[in-house]
Short mmCIF file of C-alpha atoms in Angstrom, two decimals:
data_model
loop_
_atom_site.label_atom_id
_atom_site.label_comp_id
_atom_site.label_asym_id
_atom_site.label_seq_id
_atom_site.Cartn_x
_atom_site.Cartn_y
_atom_site.Cartn_z
CA UNK G 1 -6.07 -26.24 11.81
CA UNK G 2 -9.08 -27.22 9.68
CA UNK G 3 -8.78 -29.24 6.49
CA UNK G 4 -11.32 -27.05 4.68
CA UNK G 5 -9.30 -23.91 5.44
CA UNK G 6 -6.12 -25.59 4.25
CA UNK G 7 -7.74 -26.76 0.99
CA UNK G 8 -9.16 -23.31 0.23
CA UNK G 9 -5.79 -21.68 0.89
CA UNK G 10 -3.95 -24.23 -1.28
CA UNK G 11 -6.41 -23.76 -4.16
CA UNK G 12 -6.07 -19.99 -3.93
CA UNK G 13 -2.27 -20.13 -4.01
CA UNK G 14 -2.31 -22.52 -6.97
CA UNK G 15 -4.61 -20.19 -8.92
CA UNK G 16 -2.38 -17.20 -8.14
CA UNK G 17 0.80 -19.00 -9.23
CA UNK G 18 -0.99 -20.24 -12.37
CA UNK G 19 -1.97 -16.69 -13.35
CA UNK G 20 1.59 -15.52 -12.75
CA UNK G 21 3.05 -18.23 -14.94
CA UNK G 22 0.47 -17.58 -17.69
CA UNK G 23 1.48 -13.93 -17.93
CA UNK G 24 5.19 -14.71 -17.79
CA UNK G 25 5.13 -15.75 -21.45
CA UNK G 26 7.34 -13.69 -23.80
CA UNK G 27 4.25 -12.82 -25.87
CA UNK G 28 2.86 -10.95 -22.85
CA UNK G 29 6.01 -9.46 -21.32
CA UNK G 30 8.33 -8.26 -24.08
CA UNK G 31 10.36 -5.80 -22.03
CA UNK G 32 10.60 -3.50 -19.03
CA UNK G 33 7.70 -1.29 -20.20
CA UNK G 34 5.27 -4.21 -20.46
CA UNK G 35 6.54 -5.58 -17.15
CA UNK G 36 5.75 -2.32 -15.36
CA UNK G 37 2.67 -1.01 -17.21
CA UNK G 38 1.00 -4.14 -18.66
CA UNK G 39 1.05 -2.59 -22.13
CA UNK G 40 -1.18 0.26 -20.83
CA UNK G 41 -4.12 -2.01 -21.67
CA UNK G 42 -5.89 -2.65 -18.37
CA UNK G 43 -9.70 -2.50 -18.49
CA UNK G 44 -11.68 -0.45 -15.98
CA UNK G 45 -12.88 -3.43 -13.85
CA UNK G 46 -9.31 -4.75 -13.60
CA UNK G 47 -8.06 -1.23 -12.86
CA UNK G 48 -10.54 -0.79 -10.00
CA UNK G 49 -9.61 -4.16 -8.53
CA UNK G 50 -5.86 -3.62 -8.76
CA UNK G 51 -6.10 -0.11 -7.29
CA UNK G 52 -8.18 -1.39 -4.38
CA UNK G 53 -6.28 -4.49 -3.35
CA UNK G 54 -2.92 -2.87 -4.02
CA UNK G 55 -3.86 -0.40 -1.31
CA UNK G 56 -5.52 -2.69 1.24
CA UNK G 57 -2.98 -5.28 2.33
CA UNK G 58 -1.89 -6.65 5.68
CA UNK G 59 -1.83 -3.04 6.86
CA UNK G 60 -5.64 -3.18 6.69
CA UNK G 61 -6.67 -6.65 7.81
CA UNK G 62 -3.85 -7.04 10.36
CA UNK G 63 -2.30 -3.67 11.29
CA UNK G 64 -5.52 -1.68 10.92
CA UNK G 65 -7.49 -4.44 12.61
CA UNK G 66 -5.05 -4.29 15.54
CA UNK G 67 -5.73 -0.56 15.90
CA UNK G 68 -9.53 -1.03 15.80
CA UNK G 69 -9.35 -3.98 18.22
CA UNK G 70 -7.36 -1.88 20.69
CA UNK G 71 -9.04 1.52 20.36
CA UNK G 72 -12.58 0.78 19.17
CA UNK G 73 -14.79 1.42 16.13
CA UNK G 74 -14.91 5.23 16.21
CA UNK G 75 -11.15 5.62 16.48
CA UNK G 76 -10.89 2.89 13.84
CA UNK G 77 -12.95 5.03 11.47
CA UNK G 78 -10.55 7.93 12.03
CA UNK G 79 -7.59 5.64 11.34
CA UNK G 80 -9.08 4.45 8.04
CA UNK G 81 -10.54 7.84 7.03
CA UNK G 82 -7.25 8.61 5.29
CA UNK G 83 -8.24 6.15 2.55
CA UNK G 84 -11.44 7.78 1.19
CA UNK G 85 -10.14 11.30 1.81
CA UNK G 86 -6.89 10.50 0.02
CA UNK G 87 -8.78 8.90 -2.88
CA UNK G 88 -10.86 12.08 -3.27
CA UNK G 89 -7.65 14.08 -3.72
CA UNK G 90 -6.34 11.40 -6.10
CA UNK G 91 -9.61 11.60 -8.04
CA UNK G 92 -9.05 15.29 -8.57
CA UNK G 93 -5.50 14.63 -9.84
CA UNK G 94 -6.14 11.38 -11.78
CA UNK G 95 -6.19 12.94 -15.24
CA UNK G 96 -3.04 14.94 -14.54
CA UNK G 97 -1.30 11.80 -13.32
CA UNK G 98 -2.29 9.87 -16.47
CA UNK G 99 -1.23 12.79 -18.68
CA UNK G 100 2.13 13.06 -16.93
CA UNK G 101 2.65 9.27 -17.01
CA UNK G 102 6.14 8.32 -15.85
CA UNK G 103 7.74 5.03 -14.84
CA UNK G 104 8.17 6.14 -11.22
CA UNK G 105 7.44 8.98 -8.80
CA UNK G 106 11.15 10.00 -8.74
CA UNK G 107 11.02 10.31 -12.55
CA UNK G 108 8.02 12.63 -12.19
CA UNK G 109 9.99 14.70 -9.68
CA UNK G 110 12.98 14.84 -12.03
CA UNK G 111 10.90 16.41 -14.79
CA UNK G 112 10.21 19.33 -12.46
CA UNK G 113 13.21 19.43 -10.12
CA UNK G 114 16.16 17.74 -11.85
CA UNK G 115 18.28 14.59 -11.66
CA UNK G 116 19.55 15.07 -8.10
CA UNK G 117 16.03 15.10 -6.70
CA UNK G 118 15.20 11.95 -8.64
CA UNK G 119 18.12 10.05 -7.17
CA UNK G 120 17.36 11.05 -3.58
CA UNK G 121 13.66 10.30 -4.06
CA UNK G 122 14.45 6.89 -5.55
CA UNK G 123 16.47 5.90 -2.50
CA UNK G 124 13.79 7.13 -0.07
CA UNK G 125 11.03 5.36 -2.02
CA UNK G 126 12.92 2.09 -2.22
CA UNK G 127 13.67 2.10 1.52
CA UNK G 128 10.02 2.83 2.42
CA UNK G 129 8.63 0.24 0.03
CA UNK G 130 10.97 -2.48 1.23
CA UNK G 131 9.51 -1.84 4.70
CA UNK G 132 6.00 -2.20 3.32
CA UNK G 133 6.94 -5.44 1.54
CA UNK G 134 8.30 -6.70 4.86
CA UNK G 135 4.98 -5.90 6.57
CA UNK G 136 3.17 -8.07 4.01
CA UNK G 137 5.54 -10.97 4.64
CA UNK G 138 4.99 -10.71 8.41
CA UNK G 139 1.22 -10.47 7.93
CA UNK G 140 1.22 -13.51 5.66
CA UNK G 141 3.13 -15.41 8.32
CA UNK G 142 0.37 -14.69 10.86
CA UNK G 143 -2.33 -16.03 8.54
CA UNK G 144 -0.50 -19.14 7.41
CA UNK G 145 0.43 -20.02 11.00
CA UNK G 146 -3.29 -20.03 11.87
CA UNK G 147 -4.18 -22.37 9.00
CA UNK G 148 -1.19 -24.72 8.88
CA UNK G 149 1.29 -26.28 11.34
CA UNK G 150 3.92 -23.75 10.23
CA UNK G 151 5.27 -21.10 12.61
CA UNK G 152 4.75 -17.38 11.82
CA UNK G 153 8.37 -17.14 10.65
CA UNK G 154 8.00 -20.14 8.37
CA UNK G 155 4.71 -18.71 7.11
CA UNK G 156 6.44 -15.41 6.37
CA UNK G 157 9.08 -17.24 4.34
CA UNK G 158 6.40 -19.09 2.36
CA UNK G 159 4.59 -15.80 1.74
CA UNK G 160 7.84 -14.23 0.55
CA UNK G 161 8.39 -17.10 -1.88
CA UNK G 162 4.90 -16.89 -3.41
CA UNK G 163 4.94 -13.08 -3.65
CA UNK G 164 8.38 -13.13 -5.26
CA UNK G 165 7.39 -15.77 -7.82
CA UNK G 166 4.23 -13.89 -8.79
CA UNK G 167 6.05 -10.58 -9.15
CA UNK G 168 9.14 -11.82 -10.94
CA UNK G 169 7.16 -13.72 -13.60
CA UNK G 170 4.57 -11.48 -15.24
CA UNK G 171 5.09 -8.07 -13.67
CA UNK G 172 1.98 -5.87 -13.68
CA UNK G 173 0.11 -8.30 -15.95
CA UNK G 174 0.21 -11.05 -13.33
CA UNK G 175 -0.13 -8.60 -10.43
CA UNK G 176 -3.21 -6.87 -11.91
CA UNK G 177 -5.07 -10.04 -12.84
CA UNK G 178 -4.32 -11.78 -9.54
CA UNK G 179 -5.57 -8.55 -7.93
CA UNK G 180 -8.84 -8.92 -9.85
CA UNK G 181 -9.41 -12.47 -8.59
CA UNK G 182 -8.33 -11.50 -5.06
CA UNK G 183 -10.67 -8.50 -4.95
CA UNK G 184 -13.69 -10.70 -5.61
CA UNK G 185 -12.59 -13.13 -2.90
CA UNK G 186 -11.74 -10.44 -0.33
CA UNK G 187 -14.89 -8.33 -0.72
CA UNK G 188 -17.16 -11.36 -0.68
CA UNK G 189 -15.58 -12.87 2.43
CA UNK G 190 -15.53 -9.61 4.42
CA UNK G 191 -19.10 -8.57 3.65
CA UNK G 192 -20.48 -12.07 4.32
CA UNK G 193 -18.64 -12.36 7.65
CA UNK G 194 -19.98 -9.22 9.34
CA UNK G 195 -23.65 -10.23 9.87
CA UNK G 196 -22.60 -13.75 10.87
CA UNK G 197 -20.26 -12.49 13.58
CA UNK G 198 -22.79 -9.96 14.88
CA UNK G 199 -25.34 -12.79 15.16
CA UNK G 200 -22.87 -14.78 17.26
CA UNK G 201 -22.50 -11.79 19.63
CA UNK G 202 -26.26 -11.30 19.88
CA UNK G 203 -26.87 -8.34 17.57
CA UNK G 204 -25.69 -4.72 17.29
CA UNK G 205 -26.86 -3.75 20.80
CA UNK G 206 -25.00 -6.62 22.44
CA UNK G 207 -21.95 -5.78 20.31
CA UNK G 208 -21.85 -2.17 21.57
CA UNK G 209 -22.50 -3.12 25.18
CA UNK G 210 -19.76 -5.76 25.05
CA UNK G 211 -17.03 -3.36 23.93
CA UNK G 212 -14.49 -2.19 26.53
CA UNK G 213 -15.52 1.22 27.86
CA UNK G 214 -12.54 3.03 26.33
CA UNK G 215 -13.39 1.53 22.93
CA UNK G 216 -16.76 3.33 22.87
CA UNK G 217 -15.14 6.78 23.12
CA UNK G 218 -14.38 8.87 19.99
CA UNK G 219 -10.63 8.82 20.63
CA UNK G 220 -10.30 5.24 21.88
CA UNK G 221 -8.13 6.38 24.77
CA UNK G 222 -5.69 8.34 22.59
CA UNK G 223 -4.96 12.05 22.71
CA UNK G 224 -5.96 14.08 19.63
CA UNK G 225 -2.30 14.33 18.54
CA UNK G 226 -1.78 10.59 18.95
CA UNK G 227 -4.91 9.87 16.90
CA UNK G 228 -3.74 12.32 14.23
CA UNK G 229 -0.42 10.48 14.22
CA UNK G 230 -2.23 7.32 13.11
CA UNK G 231 -4.46 9.06 10.55
CA UNK G 232 -1.81 11.04 8.69
CA UNK G 233 0.60 8.28 7.54
CA UNK G 234 -2.13 6.39 5.66
CA UNK G 235 -3.51 9.60 4.15
CA UNK G 236 -0.10 10.91 3.08
CA UNK G 237 1.04 7.64 1.56
CA UNK G 238 -2.09 7.38 -0.58
CA UNK G 239 -1.68 10.94 -1.90
CA UNK G 240 1.62 10.06 -3.56
CA UNK G 241 1.70 6.26 -3.58
CA UNK G 242 3.87 5.24 -6.50
CA UNK G 243 1.86 2.02 -6.86
CA UNK G 244 -1.34 3.93 -7.49
CA UNK G 245 0.32 6.43 -9.81
CA UNK G 246 1.75 3.55 -11.85
CA UNK G 247 -1.67 1.90 -12.02
CA UNK G 248 -3.25 5.13 -13.24
CA UNK G 249 -0.46 5.49 -15.79
CA UNK G 250 -1.29 1.95 -16.99
CA UNK G 251 -4.92 2.93 -17.71
CA UNK G 252 -6.00 3.03 -21.37
CA UNK G 253 -6.73 6.77 -21.21
CA UNK G 254 -7.42 9.69 -18.86
CA UNK G 255 -11.14 8.91 -18.63
CA UNK G 256 -10.43 5.33 -17.61
CA UNK G 257 -7.99 6.55 -14.95
CA UNK G 258 -10.60 8.83 -13.40
CA UNK G 259 -13.39 6.23 -13.58
CA UNK G 260 -11.18 3.61 -11.96
CA UNK G 261 -10.29 5.98 -9.12
CA UNK G 262 -13.99 6.65 -8.51
CA UNK G 263 -14.60 2.90 -8.45
CA UNK G 264 -11.80 2.45 -5.93
CA UNK G 265 -13.41 5.08 -3.69
CA UNK G 266 -16.74 3.23 -3.57
CA UNK G 267 -15.18 -0.20 -3.14
CA UNK G 268 -12.94 0.93 -0.27
CA UNK G 269 -15.93 1.28 2.07
CA UNK G 270 -16.70 -2.42 1.56
CA UNK G 271 -13.25 -3.20 2.94
CA UNK G 272 -12.43 -0.96 5.88
CA UNK G 273 -15.93 -0.85 7.43
CA UNK G 274 -16.16 -4.68 7.63
CA UNK G 275 -12.59 -4.85 8.97
CA UNK G 276 -13.44 -2.37 11.76
CA UNK G 277 -16.62 -4.24 12.67
CA UNK G 278 -14.92 -7.64 12.63
CA UNK G 279 -11.89 -6.51 14.63
CA UNK G 280 -14.00 -4.81 17.30
CA UNK G 281 -16.31 -7.83 17.41
CA UNK G 282 -13.24 -9.90 18.18
CA UNK G 283 -12.58 -7.57 21.12
CA UNK G 284 -16.00 -8.62 22.48
CA UNK G 285 -15.64 -12.33 21.75
CA UNK G 286 -11.92 -12.77 22.44
CA UNK G 287 -10.57 -10.09 24.81
CA UNK G 288 -6.85 -10.11 25.49
CA UNK G 289 -5.62 -11.68 22.25
CA UNK G 290 -2.95 -10.25 19.94
CA UNK G 291 -4.79 -7.51 18.02
CA UNK G 292 -2.89 -8.38 14.85
CA UNK G 293 -4.82 -11.67 14.75
CA UNK G 294 -8.27 -10.29 15.67
CA UNK G 295 -10.00 -10.74 12.30
CA UNK G 296 -8.08 -13.89 11.48
CA UNK G 297 -9.01 -15.70 14.68
CA UNK G 298 -12.71 -15.10 14.09
CA UNK G 299 -12.24 -17.42 11.15
CA UNK G 300 -9.75 -19.89 12.59
CA UNK G 301 -11.63 -20.38 15.88
CA UNK G 302 -15.04 -21.10 14.38
CA UNK G 303 -16.93 -17.83 14.99
CA UNK G 304 -18.06 -17.96 11.34
CA UNK G 305 -19.03 -21.04 9.28
CA UNK G 306 -16.09 -23.12 8.10
CA UNK G 307 -16.45 -22.25 4.42
CA UNK G 308 -16.78 -18.51 5.06
CA UNK G 309 -13.90 -18.73 7.52
CA UNK G 310 -11.72 -20.40 4.92
CA UNK G 311 -12.59 -17.73 2.38
CA UNK G 312 -11.86 -15.00 4.93
CA UNK G 313 -8.44 -16.49 5.71
CA UNK G 314 -7.70 -16.93 2.02
CA UNK G 315 -8.84 -13.33 1.56
CA UNK G 316 -6.33 -12.23 4.18
CA UNK G 317 -3.60 -14.06 2.27
CA UNK G 318 -4.91 -12.40 -0.90
CA UNK G 319 -4.48 -8.99 0.73
CA UNK G 320 -0.91 -9.85 1.64
CA UNK G 321 0.09 -11.32 -1.71
CA UNK G 322 -1.43 -8.64 -3.91
CA UNK G 323 -0.13 -5.70 -1.89
CA UNK G 324 3.28 -7.31 -1.34
CA UNK G 325 3.71 -8.00 -5.05
CA UNK G 326 2.66 -4.45 -5.91
CA UNK G 327 5.12 -2.77 -3.55
CA UNK G 328 7.84 -5.20 -4.61
CA UNK G 329 7.26 -4.43 -8.31
CA UNK G 330 7.19 -0.72 -7.58
CA UNK G 331 10.42 -0.73 -5.58
CA UNK G 332 12.11 -2.76 -8.34
CA UNK G 333 11.08 -0.09 -10.85
CA UNK G 334 12.95 2.49 -8.76
CA UNK G 335 16.10 0.41 -8.92
CA UNK G 336 15.75 -0.28 -12.66
CA UNK G 337 14.59 3.09 -13.98
CA UNK G 338 15.79 5.64 -11.41
CA UNK G 339 19.18 4.18 -10.52
CA UNK G 340 20.41 1.51 -12.95
CA UNK G 341 19.11 3.04 -16.19
CA UNK G 342 20.49 6.47 -15.29
CA UNK G 343 23.89 5.32 -14.08
CA UNK G 344 25.23 2.86 -16.61
CA UNK G 345 22.17 1.05 -17.88
CA UNK G 346 21.37 3.10 -20.97
CA UNK G 347 23.00 0.57 -23.32
CA UNK G 348 21.13 -2.54 -22.20
CA UNK G 349 17.78 -1.61 -23.72
CA UNK G 350 14.28 -2.59 -22.69
CA UNK G 351 15.09 -6.29 -22.31
CA UNK G 352 18.07 -5.49 -20.12
CA UNK G 353 15.89 -3.31 -17.92
CA UNK G 354 13.53 -6.26 -17.54
CA UNK G 355 16.40 -8.43 -16.27
CA UNK G 356 17.40 -5.73 -13.75
CA UNK G 357 13.82 -5.46 -12.50
CA UNK G 358 13.61 -9.20 -11.91
CA UNK G 359 16.95 -9.36 -10.12
CA UNK G 360 15.94 -6.38 -8.00
CA UNK G 361 12.74 -8.16 -6.95
CA UNK G 362 14.76 -11.07 -5.56
CA UNK G 363 17.11 -8.72 -3.69
CA UNK G 364 14.17 -6.73 -2.26
CA UNK G 365 12.58 -9.95 -1.01
CA UNK G 366 15.72 -10.95 0.87
CA UNK G 367 16.12 -7.52 2.52
CA UNK G 368 12.42 -7.38 3.41
CA UNK G 369 12.61 -10.75 5.16
CA UNK G 370 15.46 -9.47 7.35
CA UNK G 371 13.61 -6.20 8.10
CA UNK G 372 10.43 -8.06 9.05
CA UNK G 373 12.29 -9.78 11.87
CA UNK G 374 13.23 -6.40 13.42
CA UNK G 375 9.79 -4.88 14.02
CA UNK G 376 7.52 -6.55 16.61
CA UNK G 377 4.17 -5.97 14.87
CA UNK G 378 2.76 -5.23 11.44
CA UNK G 379 1.29 -1.96 12.77
CA UNK G 380 4.71 -0.75 13.95
CA UNK G 381 6.32 -1.62 10.62
CA UNK G 382 3.61 -0.06 8.47
CA UNK G 383 3.51 3.19 10.49
CA UNK G 384 7.28 3.58 10.13
CA UNK G 385 7.25 2.87 6.39
CA UNK G 386 4.19 5.02 5.70
CA UNK G 387 5.79 7.94 7.51
CA UNK G 388 9.14 7.65 5.72
CA UNK G 389 7.35 7.91 2.40
CA UNK G 390 4.52 10.24 3.34
CA UNK G 391 6.59 12.87 5.12
CA UNK G 392 9.47 12.87 2.65
CA UNK G 393 7.95 12.16 -0.80
CA UNK G 394 4.34 13.37 -0.61
CA UNK G 395 5.05 17.10 -0.07
CA UNK G 396 7.34 17.16 -3.12
CA UNK G 397 4.85 15.25 -5.29
CA UNK G 398 1.95 17.52 -4.34
CA UNK G 399 4.16 20.50 -5.12
CA UNK G 400 4.67 19.11 -8.65
CA UNK G 401 0.91 18.79 -9.15
CA UNK G 402 -0.39 21.86 -7.35
CA UNK G 403 2.29 24.48 -6.50
CA UNK G 404 4.11 26.12 -9.39
CA UNK G 405 6.40 28.15 -7.10
CA UNK G 406 8.16 25.09 -5.65
CA UNK G 407 11.85 24.86 -6.56
CA UNK G 408 14.52 22.20 -6.70
CA UNK G 409 16.03 23.41 -3.42
CA UNK G 410 12.62 23.13 -1.76
CA UNK G 411 12.11 19.55 -3.01
CA UNK G 412 15.56 18.46 -1.84
CA UNK G 413 14.99 20.06 1.55
CA UNK G 414 11.63 18.27 1.97
CA UNK G 415 13.12 14.89 1.02
CA UNK G 416 16.09 15.16 3.34
CA UNK G 417 14.29 16.73 6.31
CA UNK G 418 11.27 14.42 6.11
CA UNK G 419 13.42 11.28 5.98
CA UNK G 420 15.91 12.40 8.63
CA UNK G 421 13.28 13.46 11.15
CA UNK G 422 11.29 10.23 10.67
CA UNK G 423 14.33 8.00 11.16
CA UNK G 424 15.66 10.12 14.03
CA UNK G 425 12.30 10.05 15.81
CA UNK G 426 12.23 6.26 15.58
CA UNK G 427 15.82 5.94 16.85
CA UNK G 428 15.12 8.02 19.99
CA UNK G 429 12.09 5.88 20.83
CA UNK G 430 9.17 8.08 19.66
CA UNK G 431 9.02 10.51 22.62
CA UNK G 432 5.58 10.97 24.13
CA UNK G 433 4.21 7.98 22.26
CA UNK G 434 3.63 10.06 19.11
CA UNK G 435 4.18 8.63 15.64
CA UNK G 436 6.99 10.37 13.78
CA UNK G 437 4.65 11.96 11.22
CA UNK G 438 3.54 14.50 13.83
CA UNK G 439 6.97 16.13 13.69
CA UNK G 440 8.31 14.90 10.33
CA UNK G 441 5.48 16.24 8.14
CA UNK G 442 5.51 19.84 9.46
CA UNK G 443 9.31 19.86 9.29
CA UNK G 444 9.27 18.68 5.65
CA UNK G 445 6.58 21.17 4.58
CA UNK G 446 8.35 24.08 6.29
CA UNK G 447 11.61 23.06 4.61
CA UNK G 448 9.88 22.84 1.21
CA UNK G 449 8.20 26.23 1.47
CA UNK G 450 11.13 28.08 3.05
CA UNK G 451 13.76 26.77 0.61
CA UNK G 452 11.46 27.42 -2.38
CA UNK G 453 10.72 31.00 -1.38
CA UNK G 454 14.39 31.70 -0.73
CA UNK G 455 15.42 30.53 -4.22
CA UNK G 456 14.57 31.64 -7.75
CA UNK G 457 11.14 30.67 -9.10
CA UNK G 458 11.20 27.89 -11.75
CA UNK G 459 11.16 28.65 -15.46
CA UNK G 460 7.64 28.23 -16.96
CA UNK G 461 9.17 25.90 -19.57
CA UNK G 462 10.18 23.54 -16.75
CA UNK G 463 6.56 23.35 -15.65
CA UNK G 464 5.49 22.40 -19.17
CA UNK G 465 8.19 19.72 -19.33
CA UNK G 466 6.78 18.09 -16.19
CA UNK G 467 3.51 17.55 -18.07
CA UNK G 468 1.26 18.70 -15.24
CA UNK G 469 0.97 22.41 -15.98
#
């Protein structure tokens, strides 16, 4: 534990809590709409920042770093390739998403497929996002345990407290503006750390020669199907991530939504490339450590200057807090708008919806803490949660945007089959060492196409109602 690291972390947390409290004022958050969409007033720089750091949380600097540490830089590039490729698809659809602005992904599905689909999708989304919130808590516990005398479990509880306070106060206002501050911190710390760590190793040539032999191969010791099983969950989640759709819906207009997505694409390379290089450098400098801690221990064990190390650790906490608060806010919107408002909440109004969102955030935090104790690593937890969402929700969402022949029966089939196969695959112990997406995604797509073709084509007026025709 270094005093400088502790001071930097404390200052960062104080700034984050201060921003959250500032935006909790009634003049900023007047109801559930403002809480979720920040008055649809976010500027392009803030939009780019919140899109970026919403996406890159502990799954990047801890889970993704673990993968790169274990399997090497080339396999690490394949793992993270889902981010820029997914953003390119999102860029193509950004204007449609802004035009079809809804509170949640299930609400978007309802406009095309009906109320039943919305309810099922809301449950699936909430379950997946609680898992992703849990992964942020666990990741935060790792970081705080390296900086303070707290244990990882105690650090996870502290992370949960800070994330919950930030989210429950100002909603997207506080989340977006803390994202903006965090993005500056994260990008600066990551980019500055790479050349410093490579100098410690002895330069790029010494770095490559020092890697384990398997880490220099394109597959990193994995079979093509195993490698695909790590690429697909990240890619599929991004294609239909409710967080990102809500951010694009919060943009001032369609042009701003598209520009912000393009900015996110460029900025993403300044995150995942440094993470890969730092994690694999840790494999050279510190072989045999827990891969989850690879990037973090470069900072905590003095492989970078103390100030940069403190900023890197604070940046890791920033990743955790911003992504955790985003997924928490998003899951709460499912409870408030897709479940409560539709089944008995229509008389409470916008202020009542705000109360439900805030209560839901607290409940989600408690469940996520319990779930985080079940999975052994952040990578395990994120792969499971990504797959639940990506295999079940993403095919239905892409059908709304790009396939007019999809029907309600097809959407229901995709949701049920994708979720059931993912959960079942996990329960039987992932046979063959393959992630569940390898079987869950094809099963969901086949179910979607088969059920749609076996049922009557949708009325053209239904397509217009969805707002994406």
